[in-house]
XYZ file of N, CA and C in Angstrom:
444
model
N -22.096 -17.899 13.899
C -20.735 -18.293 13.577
C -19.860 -17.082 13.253
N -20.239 -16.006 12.586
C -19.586 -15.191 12.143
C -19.339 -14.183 13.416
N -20.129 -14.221 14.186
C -19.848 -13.465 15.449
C -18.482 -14.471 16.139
N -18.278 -15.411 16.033
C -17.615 -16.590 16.795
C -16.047 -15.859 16.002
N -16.339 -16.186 14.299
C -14.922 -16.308 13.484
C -14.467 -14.707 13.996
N -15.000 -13.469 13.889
C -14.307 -12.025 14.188
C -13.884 -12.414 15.227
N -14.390 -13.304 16.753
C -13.774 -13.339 18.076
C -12.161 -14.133 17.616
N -12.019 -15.141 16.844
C -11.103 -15.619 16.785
C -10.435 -14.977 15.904
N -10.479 -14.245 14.989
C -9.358 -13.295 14.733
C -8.882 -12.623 15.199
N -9.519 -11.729 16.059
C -9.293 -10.942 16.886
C -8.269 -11.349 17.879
N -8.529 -12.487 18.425
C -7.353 -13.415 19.517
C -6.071 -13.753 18.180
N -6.098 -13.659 17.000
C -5.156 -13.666 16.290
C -4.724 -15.310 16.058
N -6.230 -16.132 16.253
C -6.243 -17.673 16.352
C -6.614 -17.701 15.134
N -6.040 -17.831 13.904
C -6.666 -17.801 12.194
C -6.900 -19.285 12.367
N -6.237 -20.252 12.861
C -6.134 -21.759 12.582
C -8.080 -21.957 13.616
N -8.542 -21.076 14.204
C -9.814 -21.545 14.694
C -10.472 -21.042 13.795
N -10.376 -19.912 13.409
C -11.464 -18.964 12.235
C -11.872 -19.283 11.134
N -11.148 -20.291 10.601
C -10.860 -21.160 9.619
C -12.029 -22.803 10.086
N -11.554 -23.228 11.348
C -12.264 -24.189 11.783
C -13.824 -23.950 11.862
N -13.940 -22.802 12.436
C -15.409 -22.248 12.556
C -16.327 -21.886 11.454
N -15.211 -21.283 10.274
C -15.771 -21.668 8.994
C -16.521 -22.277 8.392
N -15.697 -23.299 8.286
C -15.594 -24.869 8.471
C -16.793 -25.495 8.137
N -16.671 -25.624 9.765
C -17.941 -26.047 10.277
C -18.953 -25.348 10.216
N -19.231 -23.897 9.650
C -20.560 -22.987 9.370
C -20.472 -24.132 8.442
N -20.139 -23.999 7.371
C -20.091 -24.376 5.797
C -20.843 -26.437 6.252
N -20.060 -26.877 6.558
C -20.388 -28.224 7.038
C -21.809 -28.433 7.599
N -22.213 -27.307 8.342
C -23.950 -27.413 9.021
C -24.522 -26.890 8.628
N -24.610 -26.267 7.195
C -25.268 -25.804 6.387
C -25.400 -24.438 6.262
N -24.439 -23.870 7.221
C -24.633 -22.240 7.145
C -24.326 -21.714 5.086
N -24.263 -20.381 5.688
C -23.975 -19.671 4.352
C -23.447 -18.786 4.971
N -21.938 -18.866 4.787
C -20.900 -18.015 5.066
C -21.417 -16.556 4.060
N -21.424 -14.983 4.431
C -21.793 -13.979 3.486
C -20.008 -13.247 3.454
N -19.663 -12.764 2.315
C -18.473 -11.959 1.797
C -17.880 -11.636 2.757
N -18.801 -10.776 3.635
C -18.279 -10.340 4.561
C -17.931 -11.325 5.744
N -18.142 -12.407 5.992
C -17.597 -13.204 7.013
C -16.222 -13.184 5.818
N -16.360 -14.050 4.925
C -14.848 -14.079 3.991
C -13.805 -13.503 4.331
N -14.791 -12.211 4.060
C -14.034 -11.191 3.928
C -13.120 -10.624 5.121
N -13.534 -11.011 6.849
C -12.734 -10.915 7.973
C -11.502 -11.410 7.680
N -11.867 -12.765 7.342
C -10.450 -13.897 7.337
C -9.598 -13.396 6.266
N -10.029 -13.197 5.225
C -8.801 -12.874 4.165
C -8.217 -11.031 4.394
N -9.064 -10.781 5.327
C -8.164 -9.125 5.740
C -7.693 -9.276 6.617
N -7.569 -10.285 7.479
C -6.594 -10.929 8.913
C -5.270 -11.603 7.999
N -5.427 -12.153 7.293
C -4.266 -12.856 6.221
C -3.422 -12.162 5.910
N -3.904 -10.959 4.616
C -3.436 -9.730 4.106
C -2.644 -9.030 5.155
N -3.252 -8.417 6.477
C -2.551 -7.677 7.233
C -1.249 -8.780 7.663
N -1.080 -9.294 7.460
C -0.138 -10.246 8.373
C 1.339 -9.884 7.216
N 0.856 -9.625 5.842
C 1.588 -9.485 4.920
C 2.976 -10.464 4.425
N 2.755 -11.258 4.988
C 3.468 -13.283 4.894
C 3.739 -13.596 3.189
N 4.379 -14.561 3.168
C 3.605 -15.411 1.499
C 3.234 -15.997 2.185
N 3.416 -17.150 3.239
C 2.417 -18.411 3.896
C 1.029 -17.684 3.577
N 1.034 -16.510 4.293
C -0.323 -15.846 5.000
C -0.963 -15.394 3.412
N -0.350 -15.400 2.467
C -0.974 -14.680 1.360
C -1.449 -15.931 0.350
N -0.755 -16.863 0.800
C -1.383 -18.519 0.180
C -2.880 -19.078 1.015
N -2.616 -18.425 2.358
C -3.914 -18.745 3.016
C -5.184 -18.154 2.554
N -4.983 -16.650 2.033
C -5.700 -16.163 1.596
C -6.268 -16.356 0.200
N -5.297 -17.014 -0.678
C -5.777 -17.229 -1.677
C -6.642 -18.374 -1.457
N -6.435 -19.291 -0.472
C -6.955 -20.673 -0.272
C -8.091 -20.246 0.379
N -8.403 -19.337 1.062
C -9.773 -18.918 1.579
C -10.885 -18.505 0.623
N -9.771 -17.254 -0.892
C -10.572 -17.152 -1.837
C -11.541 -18.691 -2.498
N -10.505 -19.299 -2.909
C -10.857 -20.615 -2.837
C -11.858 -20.916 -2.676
N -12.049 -21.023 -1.305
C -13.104 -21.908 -0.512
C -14.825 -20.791 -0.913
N -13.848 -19.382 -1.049
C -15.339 -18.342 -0.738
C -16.322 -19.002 -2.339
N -15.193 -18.854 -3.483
C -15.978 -19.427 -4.219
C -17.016 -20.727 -4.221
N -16.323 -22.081 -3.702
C -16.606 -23.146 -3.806
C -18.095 -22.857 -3.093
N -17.731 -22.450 -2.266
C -19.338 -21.723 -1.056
C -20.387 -20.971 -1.966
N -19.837 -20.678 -3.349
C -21.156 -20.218 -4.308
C -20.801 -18.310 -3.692
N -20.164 -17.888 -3.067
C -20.482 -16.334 -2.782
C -18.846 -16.001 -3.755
N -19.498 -15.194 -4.369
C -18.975 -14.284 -5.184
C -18.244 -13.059 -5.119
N -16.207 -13.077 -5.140
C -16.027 -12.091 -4.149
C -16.130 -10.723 -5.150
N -16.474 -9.705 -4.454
C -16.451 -8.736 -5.522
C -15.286 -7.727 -5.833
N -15.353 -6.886 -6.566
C -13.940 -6.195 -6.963
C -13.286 -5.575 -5.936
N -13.615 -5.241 -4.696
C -13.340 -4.627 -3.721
C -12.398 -5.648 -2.726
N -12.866 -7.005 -2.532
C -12.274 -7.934 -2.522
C -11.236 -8.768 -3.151
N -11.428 -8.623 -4.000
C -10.131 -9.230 -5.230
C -8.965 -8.134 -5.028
N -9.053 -6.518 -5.208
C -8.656 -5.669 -5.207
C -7.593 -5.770 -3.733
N -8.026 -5.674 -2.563
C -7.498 -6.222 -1.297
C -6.861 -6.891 -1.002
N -6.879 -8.430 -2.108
C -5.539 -9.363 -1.931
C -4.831 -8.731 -3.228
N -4.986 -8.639 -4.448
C -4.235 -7.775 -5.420
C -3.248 -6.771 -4.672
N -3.856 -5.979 -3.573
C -3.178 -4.884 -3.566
C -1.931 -5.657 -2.546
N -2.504 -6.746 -1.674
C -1.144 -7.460 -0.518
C -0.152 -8.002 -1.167
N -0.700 -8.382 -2.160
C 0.597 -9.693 -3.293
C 1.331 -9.048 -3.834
N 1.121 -7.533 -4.193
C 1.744 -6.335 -4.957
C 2.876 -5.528 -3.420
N 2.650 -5.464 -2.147
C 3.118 -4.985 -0.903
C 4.017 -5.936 -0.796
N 3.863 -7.210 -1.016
C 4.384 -8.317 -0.507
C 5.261 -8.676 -1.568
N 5.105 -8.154 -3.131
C 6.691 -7.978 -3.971
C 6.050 -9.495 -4.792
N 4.886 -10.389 -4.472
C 4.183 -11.045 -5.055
C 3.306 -10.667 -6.150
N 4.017 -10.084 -7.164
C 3.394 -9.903 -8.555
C 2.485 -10.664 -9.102
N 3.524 -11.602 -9.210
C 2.956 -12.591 -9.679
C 1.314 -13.444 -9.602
N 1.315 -13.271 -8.345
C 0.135 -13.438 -8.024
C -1.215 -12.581 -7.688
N -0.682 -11.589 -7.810
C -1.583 -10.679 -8.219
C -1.785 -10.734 -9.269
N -1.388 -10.630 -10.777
C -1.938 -11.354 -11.857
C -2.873 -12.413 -11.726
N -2.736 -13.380 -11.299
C -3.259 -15.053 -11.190
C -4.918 -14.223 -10.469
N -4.306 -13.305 -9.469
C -5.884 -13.132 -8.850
C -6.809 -11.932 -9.855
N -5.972 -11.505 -10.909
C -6.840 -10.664 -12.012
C -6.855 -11.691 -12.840
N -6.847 -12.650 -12.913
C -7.043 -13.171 -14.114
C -7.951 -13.901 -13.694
N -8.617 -14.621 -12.372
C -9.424 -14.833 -11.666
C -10.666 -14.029 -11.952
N -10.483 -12.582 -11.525
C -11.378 -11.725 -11.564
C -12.021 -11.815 -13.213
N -11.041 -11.902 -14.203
C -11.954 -11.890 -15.673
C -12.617 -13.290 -15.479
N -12.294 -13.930 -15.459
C -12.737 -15.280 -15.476
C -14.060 -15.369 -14.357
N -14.553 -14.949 -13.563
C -15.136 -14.656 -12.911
C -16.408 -13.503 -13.243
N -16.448 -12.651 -14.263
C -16.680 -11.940 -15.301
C -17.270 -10.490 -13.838
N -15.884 -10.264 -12.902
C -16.047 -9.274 -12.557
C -15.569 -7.835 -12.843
N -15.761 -6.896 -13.148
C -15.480 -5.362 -13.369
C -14.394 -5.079 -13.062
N -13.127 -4.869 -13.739
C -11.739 -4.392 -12.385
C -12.374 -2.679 -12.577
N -11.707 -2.166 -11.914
C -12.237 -0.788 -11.461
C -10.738 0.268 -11.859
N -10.409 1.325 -11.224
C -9.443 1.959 -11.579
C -8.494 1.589 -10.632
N -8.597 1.271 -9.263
C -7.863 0.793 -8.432
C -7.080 -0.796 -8.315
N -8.146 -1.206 -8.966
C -7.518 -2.108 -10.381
C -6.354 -2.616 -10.875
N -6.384 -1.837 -11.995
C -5.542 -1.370 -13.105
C -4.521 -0.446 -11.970
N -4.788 0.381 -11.173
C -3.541 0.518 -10.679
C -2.492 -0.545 -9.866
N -2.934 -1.338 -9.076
C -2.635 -2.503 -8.721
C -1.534 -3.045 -9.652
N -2.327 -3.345 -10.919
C -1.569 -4.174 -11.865
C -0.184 -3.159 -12.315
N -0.742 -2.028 -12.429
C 0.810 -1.300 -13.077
C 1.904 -1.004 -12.003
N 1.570 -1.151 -11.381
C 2.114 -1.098 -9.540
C 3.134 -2.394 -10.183
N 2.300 -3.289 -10.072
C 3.135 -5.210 -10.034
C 4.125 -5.065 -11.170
N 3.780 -4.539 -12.640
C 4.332 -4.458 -13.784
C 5.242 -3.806 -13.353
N 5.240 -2.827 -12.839
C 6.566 -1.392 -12.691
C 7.342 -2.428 -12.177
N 7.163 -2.500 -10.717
C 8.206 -3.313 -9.427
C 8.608 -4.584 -10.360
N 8.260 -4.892 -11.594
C 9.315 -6.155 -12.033
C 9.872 -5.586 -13.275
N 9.850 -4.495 -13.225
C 10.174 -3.774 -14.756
C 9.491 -4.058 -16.071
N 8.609 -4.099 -15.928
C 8.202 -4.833 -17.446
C 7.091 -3.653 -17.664
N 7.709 -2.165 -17.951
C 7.277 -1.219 -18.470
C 6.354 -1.189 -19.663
N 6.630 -2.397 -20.658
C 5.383 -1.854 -21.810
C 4.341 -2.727 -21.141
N 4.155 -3.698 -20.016
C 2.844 -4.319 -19.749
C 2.082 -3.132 -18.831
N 3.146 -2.122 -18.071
C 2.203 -1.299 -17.070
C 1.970 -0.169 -18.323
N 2.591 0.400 -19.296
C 1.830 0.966 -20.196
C 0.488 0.237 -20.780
N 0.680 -0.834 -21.119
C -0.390 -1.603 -21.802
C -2.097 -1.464 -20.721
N -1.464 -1.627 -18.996
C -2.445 -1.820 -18.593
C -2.962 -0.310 -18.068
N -2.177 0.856 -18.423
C -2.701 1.946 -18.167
C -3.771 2.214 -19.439
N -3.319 2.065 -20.460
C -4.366 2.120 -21.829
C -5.470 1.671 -21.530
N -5.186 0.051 -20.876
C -6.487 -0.504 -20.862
C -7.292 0.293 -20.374
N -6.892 0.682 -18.948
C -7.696 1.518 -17.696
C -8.017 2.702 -18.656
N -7.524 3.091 -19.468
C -7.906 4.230 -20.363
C -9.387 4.045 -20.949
N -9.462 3.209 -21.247
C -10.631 2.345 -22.381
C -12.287 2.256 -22.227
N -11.333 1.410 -20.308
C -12.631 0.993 -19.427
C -13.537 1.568 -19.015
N -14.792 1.107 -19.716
C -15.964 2.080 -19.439
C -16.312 1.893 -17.779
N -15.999 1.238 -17.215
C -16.307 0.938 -15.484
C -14.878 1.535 -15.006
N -13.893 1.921 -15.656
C -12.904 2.308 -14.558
C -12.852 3.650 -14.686
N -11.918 4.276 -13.754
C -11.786 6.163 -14.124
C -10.392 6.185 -13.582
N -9.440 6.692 -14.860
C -8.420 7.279 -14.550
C -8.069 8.003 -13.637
N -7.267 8.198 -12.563
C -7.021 9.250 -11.411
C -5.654 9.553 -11.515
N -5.513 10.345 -10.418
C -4.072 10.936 -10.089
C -3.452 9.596 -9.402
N -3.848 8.688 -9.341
C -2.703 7.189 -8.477
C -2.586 6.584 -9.510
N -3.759 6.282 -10.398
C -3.098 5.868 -11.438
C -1.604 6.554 -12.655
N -1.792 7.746 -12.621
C -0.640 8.483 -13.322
C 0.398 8.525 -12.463
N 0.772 8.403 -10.982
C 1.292 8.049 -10.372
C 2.237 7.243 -10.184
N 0.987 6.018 -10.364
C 2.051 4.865 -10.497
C 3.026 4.344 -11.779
N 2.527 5.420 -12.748
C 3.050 4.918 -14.459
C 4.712 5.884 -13.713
């Protein structure tokens, strides 16, 4: 199947890739991250809100499927919803990620101060540079000071 869903992205048919899904999931397959993970980086590139609701709705589904997306993944739609001037929802998908009890990383926390800046709300992207300060799993860089 997953050889099937990359063919239909590739033709730029998301409404089959989705079907093929689907139906892995329906015949008992086990969709892995990385199949997920095609469809919601076909979404992202499209850089839409439709296309960025699809993706959240795929996150969705990756969960319901029991596979677990990891920070690298979360990070990927974080970083489209933040391109796409969708703050907002980049929050909703870190707040996902705690709730989920995954690691944000430094790329992270930059993400988030990225979203904070672009709506002005300067003491939350200070707040979340501290955090990133703190985090024993994240590491401060030059993008993060960057983006403050």
């Amino acid at each position: 199947f997953s050889v099937m869903i990359d063919c239909a992205i590739g033709e730029g048919d998301m409404a089959h890739a989705e079907r093929l899904l689907s139906q892995m999931i329906e015949q008992g397959g086990h969709p892995s991250e990385v199949t997920f993970n095609s469809i919601l980086r076909a979404y992202v590139a499209d850089n839409s809100l439709e296309s960025l609701h699809k993706a959240v709705r795929v996150l969705d589904q990756m969960q319901d499927s029991g596979v677990i997306p990891s920070t690298d993944t979360l990070n990927m739609l974080m970083s489209a919803t933040v391109s796409a001037e969708q703050s907002a929802l980049a929050e909703k998908v870190y707040d996902r990620m705690q709730e989920m009890g995954q690691y944000a990383d430094g790329y992270t926390y930059t993400i988030l101060i990225q979203a904070y800046a672009r709506q002005g709300r300067l003491p939350d992207a200070v707040t979340a540079f501290e955090n990133l300060s703190k985090d024993p799993h994240a590491i401060v860089d030059i993008a993060a000071y960057n983006a403050m």
